[in-house]
CSV table of C-alpha atoms and ligand atoms in Angstrom, one decimal:
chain,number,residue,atom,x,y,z
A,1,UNK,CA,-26.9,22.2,41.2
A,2,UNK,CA,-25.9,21.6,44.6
A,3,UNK,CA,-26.1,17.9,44.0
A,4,UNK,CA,-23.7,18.3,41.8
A,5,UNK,CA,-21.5,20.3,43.9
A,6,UNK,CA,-21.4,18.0,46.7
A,7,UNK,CA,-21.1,15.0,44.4
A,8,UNK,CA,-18.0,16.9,43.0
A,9,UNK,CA,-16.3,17.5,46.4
A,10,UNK,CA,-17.1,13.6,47.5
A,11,UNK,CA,-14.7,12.9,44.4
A,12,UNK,CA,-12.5,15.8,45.0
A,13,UNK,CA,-11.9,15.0,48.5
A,14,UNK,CA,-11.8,10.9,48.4
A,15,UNK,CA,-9.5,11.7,45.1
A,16,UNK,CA,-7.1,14.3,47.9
A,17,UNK,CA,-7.7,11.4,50.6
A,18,UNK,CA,-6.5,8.7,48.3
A,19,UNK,CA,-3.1,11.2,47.5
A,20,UNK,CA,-4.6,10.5,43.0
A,21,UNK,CA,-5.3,14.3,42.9
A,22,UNK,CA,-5.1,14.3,39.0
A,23,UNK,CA,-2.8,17.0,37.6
A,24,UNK,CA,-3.8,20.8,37.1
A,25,UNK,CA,-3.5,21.4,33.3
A,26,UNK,CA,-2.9,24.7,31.6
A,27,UNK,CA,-3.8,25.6,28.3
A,28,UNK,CA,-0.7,28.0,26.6
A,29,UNK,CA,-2.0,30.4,23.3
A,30,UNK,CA,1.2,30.7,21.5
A,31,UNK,CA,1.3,33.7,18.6
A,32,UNK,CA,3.4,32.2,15.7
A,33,UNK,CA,3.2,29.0,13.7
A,34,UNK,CA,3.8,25.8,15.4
A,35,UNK,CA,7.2,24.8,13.5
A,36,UNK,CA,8.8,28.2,14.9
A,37,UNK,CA,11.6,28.4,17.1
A,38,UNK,CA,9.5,29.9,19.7
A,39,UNK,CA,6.6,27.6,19.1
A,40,UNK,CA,8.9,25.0,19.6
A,41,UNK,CA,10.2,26.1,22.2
A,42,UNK,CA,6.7,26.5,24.2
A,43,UNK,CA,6.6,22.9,24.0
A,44,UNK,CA,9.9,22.1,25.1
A,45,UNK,CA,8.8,24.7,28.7
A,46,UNK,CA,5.8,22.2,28.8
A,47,UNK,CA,7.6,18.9,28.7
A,48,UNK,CA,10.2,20.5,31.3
A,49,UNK,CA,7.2,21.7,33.7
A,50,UNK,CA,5.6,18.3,33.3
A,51,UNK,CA,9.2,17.1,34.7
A,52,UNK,CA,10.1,19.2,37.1
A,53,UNK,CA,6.7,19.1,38.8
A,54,UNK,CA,6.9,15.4,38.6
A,55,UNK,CA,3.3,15.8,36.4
A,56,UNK,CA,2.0,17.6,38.8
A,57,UNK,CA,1.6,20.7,36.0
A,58,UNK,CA,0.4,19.9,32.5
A,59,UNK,CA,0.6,22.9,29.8
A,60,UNK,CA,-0.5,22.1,26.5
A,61,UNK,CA,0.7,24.6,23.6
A,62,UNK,CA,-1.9,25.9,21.3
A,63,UNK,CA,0.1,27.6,18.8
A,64,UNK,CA,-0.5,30.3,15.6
A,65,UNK,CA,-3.1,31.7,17.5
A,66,UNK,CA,-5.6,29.0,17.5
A,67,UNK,CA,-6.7,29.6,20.7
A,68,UNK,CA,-6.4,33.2,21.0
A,69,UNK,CA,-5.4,35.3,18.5
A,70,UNK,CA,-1.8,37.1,18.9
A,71,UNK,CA,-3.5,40.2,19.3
A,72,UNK,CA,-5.8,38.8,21.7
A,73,UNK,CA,-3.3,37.1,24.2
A,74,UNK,CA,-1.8,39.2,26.7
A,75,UNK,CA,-5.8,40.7,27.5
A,76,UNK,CA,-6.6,36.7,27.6
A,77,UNK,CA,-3.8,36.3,30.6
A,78,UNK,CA,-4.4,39.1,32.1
A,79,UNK,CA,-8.4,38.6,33.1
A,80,UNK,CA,-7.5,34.7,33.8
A,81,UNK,CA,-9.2,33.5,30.4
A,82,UNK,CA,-6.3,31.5,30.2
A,83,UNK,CA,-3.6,31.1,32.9
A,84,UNK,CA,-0.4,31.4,30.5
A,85,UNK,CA,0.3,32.5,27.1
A,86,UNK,CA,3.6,34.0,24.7
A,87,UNK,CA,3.2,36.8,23.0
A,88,UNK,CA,5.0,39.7,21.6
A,89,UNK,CA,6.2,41.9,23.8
A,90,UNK,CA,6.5,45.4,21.9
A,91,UNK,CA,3.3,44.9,20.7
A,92,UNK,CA,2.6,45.8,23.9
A,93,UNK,CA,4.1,49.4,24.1
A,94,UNK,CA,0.8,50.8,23.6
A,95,UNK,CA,0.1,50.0,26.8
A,96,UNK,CA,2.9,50.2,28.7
A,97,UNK,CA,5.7,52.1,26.6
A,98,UNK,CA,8.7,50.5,28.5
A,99,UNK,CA,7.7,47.3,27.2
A,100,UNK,CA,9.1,48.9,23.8
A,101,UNK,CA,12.5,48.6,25.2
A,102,UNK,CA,13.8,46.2,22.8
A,103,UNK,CA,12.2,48.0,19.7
A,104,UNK,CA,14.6,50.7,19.9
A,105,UNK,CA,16.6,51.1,16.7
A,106,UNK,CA,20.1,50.3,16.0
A,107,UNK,CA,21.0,50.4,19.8
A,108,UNK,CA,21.6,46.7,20.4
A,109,UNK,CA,22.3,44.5,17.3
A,110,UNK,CA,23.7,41.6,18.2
A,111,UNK,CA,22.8,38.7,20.3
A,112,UNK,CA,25.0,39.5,23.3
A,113,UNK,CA,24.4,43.2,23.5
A,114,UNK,CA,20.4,42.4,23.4
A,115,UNK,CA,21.5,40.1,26.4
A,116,UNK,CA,22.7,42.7,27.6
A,117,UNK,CA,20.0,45.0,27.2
A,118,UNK,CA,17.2,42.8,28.7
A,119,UNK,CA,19.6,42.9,31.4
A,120,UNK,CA,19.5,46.3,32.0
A,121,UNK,CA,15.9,46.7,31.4
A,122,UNK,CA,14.4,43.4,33.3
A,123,UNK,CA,13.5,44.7,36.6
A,124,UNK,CA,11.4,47.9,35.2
A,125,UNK,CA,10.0,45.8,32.7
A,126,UNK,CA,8.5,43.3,35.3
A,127,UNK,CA,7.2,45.7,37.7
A,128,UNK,CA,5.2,47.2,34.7
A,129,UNK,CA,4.1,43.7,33.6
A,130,UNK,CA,3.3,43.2,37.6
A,131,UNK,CA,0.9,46.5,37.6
A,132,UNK,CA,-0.9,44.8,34.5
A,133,UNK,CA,-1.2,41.7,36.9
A,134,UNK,CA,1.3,39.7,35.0
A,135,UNK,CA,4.4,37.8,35.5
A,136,UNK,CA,7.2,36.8,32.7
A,137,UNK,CA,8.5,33.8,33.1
A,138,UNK,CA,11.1,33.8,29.8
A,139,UNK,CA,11.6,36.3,27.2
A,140,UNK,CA,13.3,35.6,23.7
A,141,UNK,CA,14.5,37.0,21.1
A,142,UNK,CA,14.1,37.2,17.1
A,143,UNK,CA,16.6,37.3,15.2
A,144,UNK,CA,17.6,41.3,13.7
A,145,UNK,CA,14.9,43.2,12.0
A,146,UNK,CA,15.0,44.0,8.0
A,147,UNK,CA,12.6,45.1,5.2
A,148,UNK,CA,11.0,43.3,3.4
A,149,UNK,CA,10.3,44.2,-0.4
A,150,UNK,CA,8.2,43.3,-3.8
A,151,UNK,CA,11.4,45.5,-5.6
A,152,UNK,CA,14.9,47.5,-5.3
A,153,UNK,CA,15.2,50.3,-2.5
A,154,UNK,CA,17.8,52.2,-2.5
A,155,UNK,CA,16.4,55.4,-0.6
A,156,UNK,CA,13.0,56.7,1.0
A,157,UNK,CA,12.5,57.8,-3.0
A,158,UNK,CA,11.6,53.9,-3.9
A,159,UNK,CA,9.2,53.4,-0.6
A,160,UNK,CA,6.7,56.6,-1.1
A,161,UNK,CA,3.1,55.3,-0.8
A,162,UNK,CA,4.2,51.5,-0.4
A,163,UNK,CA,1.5,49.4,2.1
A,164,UNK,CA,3.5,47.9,4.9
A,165,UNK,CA,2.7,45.4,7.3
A,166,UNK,CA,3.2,47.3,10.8
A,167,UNK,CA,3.4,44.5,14.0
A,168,UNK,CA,3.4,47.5,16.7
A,169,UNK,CA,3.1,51.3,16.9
A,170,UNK,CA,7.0,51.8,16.5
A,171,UNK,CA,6.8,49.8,13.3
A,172,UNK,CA,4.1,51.8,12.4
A,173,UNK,CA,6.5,55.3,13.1
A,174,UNK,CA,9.3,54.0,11.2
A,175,UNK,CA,7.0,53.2,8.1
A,176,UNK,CA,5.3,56.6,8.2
A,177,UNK,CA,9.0,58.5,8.5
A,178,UNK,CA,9.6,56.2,4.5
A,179,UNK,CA,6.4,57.7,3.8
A,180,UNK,CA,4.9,54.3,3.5
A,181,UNK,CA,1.3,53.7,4.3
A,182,UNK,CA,1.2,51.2,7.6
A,183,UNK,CA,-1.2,48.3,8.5
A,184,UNK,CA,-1.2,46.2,11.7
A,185,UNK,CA,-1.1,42.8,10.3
A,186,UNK,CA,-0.9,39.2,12.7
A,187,UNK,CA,2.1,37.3,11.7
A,188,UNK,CA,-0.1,33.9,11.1
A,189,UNK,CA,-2.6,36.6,8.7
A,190,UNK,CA,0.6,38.2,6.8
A,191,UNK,CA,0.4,35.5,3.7
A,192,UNK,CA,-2.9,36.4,3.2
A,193,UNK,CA,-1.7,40.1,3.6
A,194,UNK,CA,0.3,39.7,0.8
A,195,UNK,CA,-1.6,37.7,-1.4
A,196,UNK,CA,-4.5,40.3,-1.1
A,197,UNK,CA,-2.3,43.3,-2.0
A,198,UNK,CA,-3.4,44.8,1.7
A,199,UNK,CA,0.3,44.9,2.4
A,200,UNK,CA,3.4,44.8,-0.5
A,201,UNK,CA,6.2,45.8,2.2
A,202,UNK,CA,7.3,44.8,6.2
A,203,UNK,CA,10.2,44.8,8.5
A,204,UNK,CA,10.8,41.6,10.4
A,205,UNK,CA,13.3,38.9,10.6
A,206,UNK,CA,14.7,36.2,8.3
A,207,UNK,CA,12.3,33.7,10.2
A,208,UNK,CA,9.1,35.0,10.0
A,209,UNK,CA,10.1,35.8,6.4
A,210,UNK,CA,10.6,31.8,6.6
A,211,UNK,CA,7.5,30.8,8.0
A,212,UNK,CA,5.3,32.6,5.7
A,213,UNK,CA,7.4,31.6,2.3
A,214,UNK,CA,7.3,35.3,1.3
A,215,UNK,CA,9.0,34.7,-1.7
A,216,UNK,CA,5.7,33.8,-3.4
A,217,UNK,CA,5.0,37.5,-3.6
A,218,UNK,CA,8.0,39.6,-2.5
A,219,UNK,CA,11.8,39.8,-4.5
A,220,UNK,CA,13.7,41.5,-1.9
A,221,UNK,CA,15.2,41.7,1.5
A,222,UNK,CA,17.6,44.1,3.2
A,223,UNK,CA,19.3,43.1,6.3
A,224,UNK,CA,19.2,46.0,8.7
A,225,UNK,CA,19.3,44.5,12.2
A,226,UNK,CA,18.0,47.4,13.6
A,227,UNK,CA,16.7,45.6,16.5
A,228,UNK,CA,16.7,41.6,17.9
A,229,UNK,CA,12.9,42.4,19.4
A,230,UNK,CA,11.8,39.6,21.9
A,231,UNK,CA,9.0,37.1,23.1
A,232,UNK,CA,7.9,36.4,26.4
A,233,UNK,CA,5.7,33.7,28.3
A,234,UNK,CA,3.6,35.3,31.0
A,235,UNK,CA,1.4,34.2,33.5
A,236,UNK,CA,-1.9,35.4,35.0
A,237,UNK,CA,0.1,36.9,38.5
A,238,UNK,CA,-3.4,35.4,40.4
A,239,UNK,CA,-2.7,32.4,39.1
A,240,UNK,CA,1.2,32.5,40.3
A,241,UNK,CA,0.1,33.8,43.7
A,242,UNK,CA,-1.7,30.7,44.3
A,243,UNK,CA,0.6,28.0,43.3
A,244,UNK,CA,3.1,26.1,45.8
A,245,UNK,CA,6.2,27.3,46.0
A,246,UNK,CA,8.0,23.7,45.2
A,247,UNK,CA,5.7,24.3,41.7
A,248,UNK,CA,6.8,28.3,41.1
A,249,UNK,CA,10.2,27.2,41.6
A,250,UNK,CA,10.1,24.5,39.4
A,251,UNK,CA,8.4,26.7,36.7
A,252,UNK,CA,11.0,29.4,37.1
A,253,UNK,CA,13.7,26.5,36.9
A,254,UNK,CA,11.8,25.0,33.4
A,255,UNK,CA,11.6,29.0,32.1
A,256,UNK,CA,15.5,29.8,32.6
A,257,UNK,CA,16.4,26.9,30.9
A,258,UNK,CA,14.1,27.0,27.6
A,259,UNK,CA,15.1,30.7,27.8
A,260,UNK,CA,18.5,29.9,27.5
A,261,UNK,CA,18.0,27.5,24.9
A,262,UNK,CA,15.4,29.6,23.0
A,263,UNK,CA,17.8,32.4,22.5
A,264,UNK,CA,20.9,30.0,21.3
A,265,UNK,CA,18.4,28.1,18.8
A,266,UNK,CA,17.7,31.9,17.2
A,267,UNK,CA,21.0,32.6,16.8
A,268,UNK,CA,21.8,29.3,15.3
A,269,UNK,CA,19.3,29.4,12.6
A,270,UNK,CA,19.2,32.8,11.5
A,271,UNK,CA,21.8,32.6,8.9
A,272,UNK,CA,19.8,29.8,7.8
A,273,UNK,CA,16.8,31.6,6.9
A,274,UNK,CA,19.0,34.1,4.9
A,275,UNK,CA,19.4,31.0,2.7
A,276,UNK,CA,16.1,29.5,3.0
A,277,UNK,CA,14.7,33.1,1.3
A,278,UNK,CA,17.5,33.5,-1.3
A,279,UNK,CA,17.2,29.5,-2.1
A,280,UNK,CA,12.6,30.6,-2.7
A,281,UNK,CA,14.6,33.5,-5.5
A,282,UNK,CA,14.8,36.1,-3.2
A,283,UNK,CA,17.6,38.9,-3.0
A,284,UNK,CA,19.5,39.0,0.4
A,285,UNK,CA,21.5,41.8,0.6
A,286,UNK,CA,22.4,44.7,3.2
A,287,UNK,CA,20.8,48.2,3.2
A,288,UNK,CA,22.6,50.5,1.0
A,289,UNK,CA,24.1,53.2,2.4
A,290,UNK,CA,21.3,55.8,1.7
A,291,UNK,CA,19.1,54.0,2.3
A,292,UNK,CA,20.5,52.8,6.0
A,293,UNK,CA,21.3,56.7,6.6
A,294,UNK,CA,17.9,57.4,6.4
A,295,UNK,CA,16.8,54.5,8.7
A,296,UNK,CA,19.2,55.5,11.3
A,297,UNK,CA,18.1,59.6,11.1
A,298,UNK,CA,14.0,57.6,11.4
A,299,UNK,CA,15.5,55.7,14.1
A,300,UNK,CA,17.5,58.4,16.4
A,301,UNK,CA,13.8,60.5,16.3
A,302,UNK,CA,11.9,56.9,17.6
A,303,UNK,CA,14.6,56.3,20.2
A,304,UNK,CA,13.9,60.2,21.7
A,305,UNK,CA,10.2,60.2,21.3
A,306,UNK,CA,10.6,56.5,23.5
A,307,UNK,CA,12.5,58.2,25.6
A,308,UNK,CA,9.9,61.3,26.5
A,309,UNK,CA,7.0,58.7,26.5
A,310,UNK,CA,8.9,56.5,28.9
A,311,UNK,CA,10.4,59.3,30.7
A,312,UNK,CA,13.2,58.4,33.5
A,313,UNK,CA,12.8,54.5,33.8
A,314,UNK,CA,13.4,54.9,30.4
A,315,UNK,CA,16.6,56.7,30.4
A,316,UNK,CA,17.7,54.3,33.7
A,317,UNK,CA,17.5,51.8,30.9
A,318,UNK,CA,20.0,52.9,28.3
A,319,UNK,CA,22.2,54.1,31.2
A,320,UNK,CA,22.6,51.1,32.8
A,321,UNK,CA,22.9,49.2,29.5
A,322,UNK,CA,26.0,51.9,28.5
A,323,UNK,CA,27.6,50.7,32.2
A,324,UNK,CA,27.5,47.1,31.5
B,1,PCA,N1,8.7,38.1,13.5
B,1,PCA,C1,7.5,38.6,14.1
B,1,PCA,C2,7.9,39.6,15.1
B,1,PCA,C3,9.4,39.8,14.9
B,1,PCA,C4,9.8,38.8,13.9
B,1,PCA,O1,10.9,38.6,13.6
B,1,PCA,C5,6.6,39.2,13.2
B,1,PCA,O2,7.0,39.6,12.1
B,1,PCA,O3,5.4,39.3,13.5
């Protein structure tokens, strides 16, 4: 063992001395299937860290939750397991309720206002992620949230007793007020979900709709937008602590930019996977208006229970966002 050691820091040191220090290389769990946006994305951070820190910083992307599973992420940052990772941020309001912020419905539907939103919300949202000894480095966003369906809905009258595919407690509430029966289901396990009959309904976007060509088993799908919810790429805050400031700086320059770009590329396609579902046979249409009435009443109740949860960051948020 302590052969080892000092045969170890003899290659360390002549490795320093000789100014080869190889690169330090990360390993990033991503959530969602490799050919998604954010996937994609996760690799296009790499190859601009790789860059920027002149290959001083290697990440390799490990996406669909190969390495961790999406549920199994954020836990995985946070105790150092691995030193980055992208996950699902309202997944986390369990934890820390504000980190539901962008799962409330109906209040910010469209790209710019969600902009706008994240804007109002950023600096509580990081000192929460900072307690939980994290640090985001880019957030970004799906594209609006709809339901899912295996037949017509018109009203709560067609969704008694449905199984539905929950991805976080406020998914969960909103199923429960259709009095629909709600299961927590992993993106990357929702085929399977569906195949198996443990889930028939879900809200989500056109994408992930996309990605798990969900017209095998469902028929129809009613734009909503009740919410553009977002991703983000943290790091274990140890880990940040201890790097240079030439390489956080060249990390934070990398994560603004595939930010950016992240949230233009989901805007761009998201009309596209309208298409991509209707070309599989499915129906695209908007909510009816019973139907929508009765998601807004569900959704004024979540945005108030939020609210008390949160308590006054929480209101801070939505007043600020009503300023901008
Ligand atoms: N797709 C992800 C989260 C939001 C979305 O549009 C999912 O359904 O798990």
């Amino acid at each position: 063992m302590n052969t080892v050691k000092i045969v170890m820091g003899a290659v360390l040191a002549a490795a320093t001395f000789a100014g080869t220090a190889s690169a330090e290389k990360w390993d990033m769990p991503m959530a969602y299937s490799a050919t998604n946006f954010h996937s994609e994305h996760g690799v296009i951070f790499a190859n601009k860290v790789k860059e920027y820190t002149k290959g001083g910083l290697e990440i390799t992307v490990h996406p669909g939750g190969s390495l961790f599973k999406g549920g199994e992420i954020k836990r995985a940052v946070q105790t150092g397991q691995a030193p980055i990772g992208e996950r699902f941020m309202s997944a986390h309001a369990n934890e820390a309720p504000i980190l539901g912020w962008d799962n409330l419905p109906f209040l910010a539907t469209t790209y710019a206002d969600n902009e706008k939103l994240w804007g109002a919300a950023k600096g509580k949202v990081n000192a929460a992620l900072s307690k939980q000894n994290l640090v985001a480095l880019y957030t970004c966003p799906w594209p609006g949230q709809g339901f899912y369906f295996n037949k017509e809905v018109t009203s709560s009258a067609d969704t008694q007793g449905v199984k539905f595919r929950s991805y976080n407690s406020a998914t969960a509430t909103f199923a429960e007020g259709l009095g629909m029966i709600p299961v927590q289901v992993e993106a990357a396990e929702l085929s399977q979900a569906l195949a198996t009959g443990v889930a028939e309904a879900f809200i989500s976007s056109g994408s992930t709709g996309y990605d798990r060509k969900v017209w095998e088993h469902l028929s129809h799908y009613y734009k909503v937008n009740a919410w553009l919810p977002r991703n983000y790429v943290m790091v274990n805050k140890g880990v940040w602590d201890g790097l240079d400031g030439a390489t956080q700086t060249a990390l934070q320059k990398a994560a603004a930019e595939t930010g950016a770009l992240c949230a233009a590329k989901s805007e761009n396609l998201s009309e596209f996977y309208f298409k991509e579902l209707a070309k599989g046979g499915m129906k695209v249409e908007f909510a009816g208006e019973k139907f929508l009435g009765e998601l807004k009443t569900i959704g004024a109740k979540m945005t108030a229970d939020w609210l008390k949860l949160v308590g006054d960051d929480g209101q801070a948020i939505l007043d600020a966002y009503k300023a901008k």
